[in-house]
Amino acid sequence: MDQSVTAEGIEQAITQFVSGRVKAEVPADEDLFASGLVSSMFAMELVVHLEQAFSVQILGDDLKRDNFRTVQAMTALVARLRGVEQPADA
């Protein structure tokens, strides 16, 4: 991502990636694990994708499942790691 990174842009990029991989529309608040859309193998792909796409390192406590449960959770994680300001309603 070369352009200025915003929480909205992060969410759009993650939604596009996940939707493309599962070949279905994925609401930002959908529990990807409970819905069966994400396997443990795909969860690892998500970690690698987020690290590469957003130039972040996801280590230690950040590797917990709750950070990858929804597109919103992944957006919040990436935004926090990048120091991106999030909307007040996030």
mmCIF file of C-alpha atoms in Angstrom:
data_model
loop_
_atom_site.group_PDB
_atom_site.id
_atom_site.type_symbol
_atom_site.label_atom_id
_atom_site.label_comp_id
_atom_site.label_asym_id
_atom_site.label_seq_id
_atom_site.Cartn_x
_atom_site.Cartn_y
_atom_site.Cartn_z
ATOM 1 C CA MET A 1 0.000 0.000 0.000
ATOM 2 C CA ASP A 2 1.752 3.136 -1.165
ATOM 3 C CA GLN A 3 -1.027 5.653 -0.660
ATOM 4 C CA SER A 4 -1.740 7.259 2.675
ATOM 5 C CA VAL A 5 -3.060 4.476 4.879
ATOM 6 C CA THR A 6 -6.387 5.043 6.627
ATOM 7 C CA ALA A 7 -8.484 2.688 8.732
ATOM 8 C CA GLU A 8 -11.085 2.720 5.946
ATOM 9 C CA GLY A 9 -8.466 1.844 3.333
ATOM 10 C CA ILE A 10 -7.102 -0.956 5.507
ATOM 11 C CA GLU A 11 -10.594 -2.386 5.983
ATOM 12 C CA GLN A 12 -11.318 -2.238 2.248
ATOM 13 C CA ALA A 13 -8.056 -3.980 1.383
ATOM 14 C CA ILE A 14 -8.570 -6.735 3.958
ATOM 15 C CA THR A 15 -12.200 -7.237 2.880
ATOM 16 C CA GLN A 16 -11.108 -7.513 -0.746
ATOM 17 C CA PHE A 17 -8.414 -10.070 0.105
ATOM 18 C CA VAL A 18 -10.648 -12.229 2.320
ATOM 19 C CA SER A 19 -13.627 -12.059 -0.050
ATOM 20 C CA GLY A 20 -11.393 -13.020 -2.958
ATOM 21 C CA ARG A 21 -9.966 -16.011 -1.099
ATOM 22 C CA VAL A 22 -13.287 -17.374 0.178
ATOM 23 C CA LYS A 23 -15.110 -16.396 -3.025
ATOM 24 C CA ALA A 24 -17.953 -14.758 -1.107
ATOM 25 C CA GLU A 25 -18.923 -11.327 0.190
ATOM 26 C CA VAL A 26 -17.664 -10.978 3.754
ATOM 27 C CA PRO A 27 -19.236 -8.367 6.059
ATOM 28 C CA ALA A 28 -16.637 -6.559 8.166
ATOM 29 C CA ASP A 29 -18.226 -7.810 11.402
ATOM 30 C CA GLU A 30 -18.705 -11.465 10.391
ATOM 31 C CA ASP A 31 -16.964 -14.005 12.636
ATOM 32 C CA LEU A 32 -14.787 -15.751 10.074
ATOM 33 C CA PHE A 33 -13.995 -18.707 12.329
ATOM 34 C CA ALA A 34 -17.580 -19.344 13.500
ATOM 35 C CA SER A 35 -18.842 -19.108 9.912
ATOM 36 C CA GLY A 36 -16.317 -21.722 8.773
ATOM 37 C CA LEU A 37 -14.797 -19.346 6.212
ATOM 38 C CA VAL A 38 -11.363 -19.447 7.839
ATOM 39 C CA SER A 39 -9.328 -22.542 8.638
ATOM 40 C CA SER A 40 -6.198 -22.524 10.762
ATOM 41 C CA MET A 41 -4.126 -22.695 7.567
ATOM 42 C CA PHE A 42 -5.920 -19.680 6.098
ATOM 43 C CA ALA A 43 -5.442 -17.862 9.413
ATOM 44 C CA MET A 44 -1.683 -18.207 8.943
ATOM 45 C CA GLU A 45 -2.051 -16.905 5.379
ATOM 46 C CA LEU A 46 -3.866 -13.900 6.826
ATOM 47 C CA VAL A 47 -0.962 -13.177 9.166
ATOM 48 C CA VAL A 48 1.546 -13.311 6.316
ATOM 49 C CA HIS A 49 -0.703 -11.260 4.026
ATOM 50 C CA LEU A 50 -1.250 -8.526 6.618
ATOM 51 C CA GLU A 51 2.468 -8.354 7.396
ATOM 52 C CA GLN A 52 3.398 -8.058 3.721
ATOM 53 C CA ALA A 53 0.551 -5.827 2.568
ATOM 54 C CA PHE A 54 0.819 -3.346 5.415
ATOM 55 C CA SER A 55 4.513 -3.590 6.361
ATOM 56 C CA VAL A 56 3.833 -4.656 9.951
ATOM 57 C CA GLN A 57 5.128 -7.415 12.215
ATOM 58 C CA ILE A 58 2.531 -9.444 14.065
ATOM 59 C CA LEU A 59 4.201 -11.055 17.072
ATOM 60 C CA GLY A 60 3.464 -12.457 20.523
ATOM 61 C CA ASP A 61 0.150 -11.407 22.028
ATOM 62 C CA ASP A 62 -1.005 -9.963 18.697
ATOM 63 C CA LEU A 63 -1.138 -13.487 17.233
ATOM 64 C CA LYS A 64 -4.270 -14.392 19.188
ATOM 65 C CA ARG A 65 -7.328 -15.585 17.257
ATOM 66 C CA ASP A 66 -9.496 -12.651 18.355
ATOM 67 C CA ASN A 67 -7.330 -10.296 16.270
ATOM 68 C CA PHE A 68 -8.254 -12.290 13.146
ATOM 69 C CA ARG A 69 -11.880 -13.169 13.952
ATOM 70 C CA THR A 70 -13.391 -10.377 11.821
ATOM 71 C CA VAL A 71 -12.259 -7.927 9.170
ATOM 72 C CA GLN A 72 -12.911 -5.196 11.747
ATOM 73 C CA ALA A 73 -10.566 -6.877 14.247
ATOM 74 C CA MET A 74 -7.822 -7.237 11.629
ATOM 75 C CA THR A 75 -8.316 -3.604 10.619
ATOM 76 C CA ALA A 76 -7.942 -2.486 14.244
ATOM 77 C CA LEU A 77 -4.797 -4.605 14.638
ATOM 78 C CA VAL A 78 -3.126 -3.244 11.502
ATOM 79 C CA ALA A 79 -4.181 0.322 12.309
ATOM 80 C CA ARG A 80 -2.737 0.022 15.816
ATOM 81 C CA LEU A 81 0.527 -1.474 14.548
ATOM 82 C CA ARG A 82 0.824 1.250 11.913
ATOM 83 C CA GLY A 83 -0.199 4.056 14.259
ATOM 84 C CA VAL A 84 -3.199 4.917 12.093
ATOM 85 C CA GLU A 85 -5.921 6.968 13.716
ATOM 86 C CA GLN A 86 -9.218 5.109 13.852
ATOM 87 C CA PRO A 87 -12.713 6.624 13.628
ATOM 88 C CA ALA A 88 -14.377 7.302 16.987
ATOM 89 C CA ASP A 89 -17.042 4.651 16.333
ATOM 90 C CA ALA A 90 -14.489 1.888 15.696
#
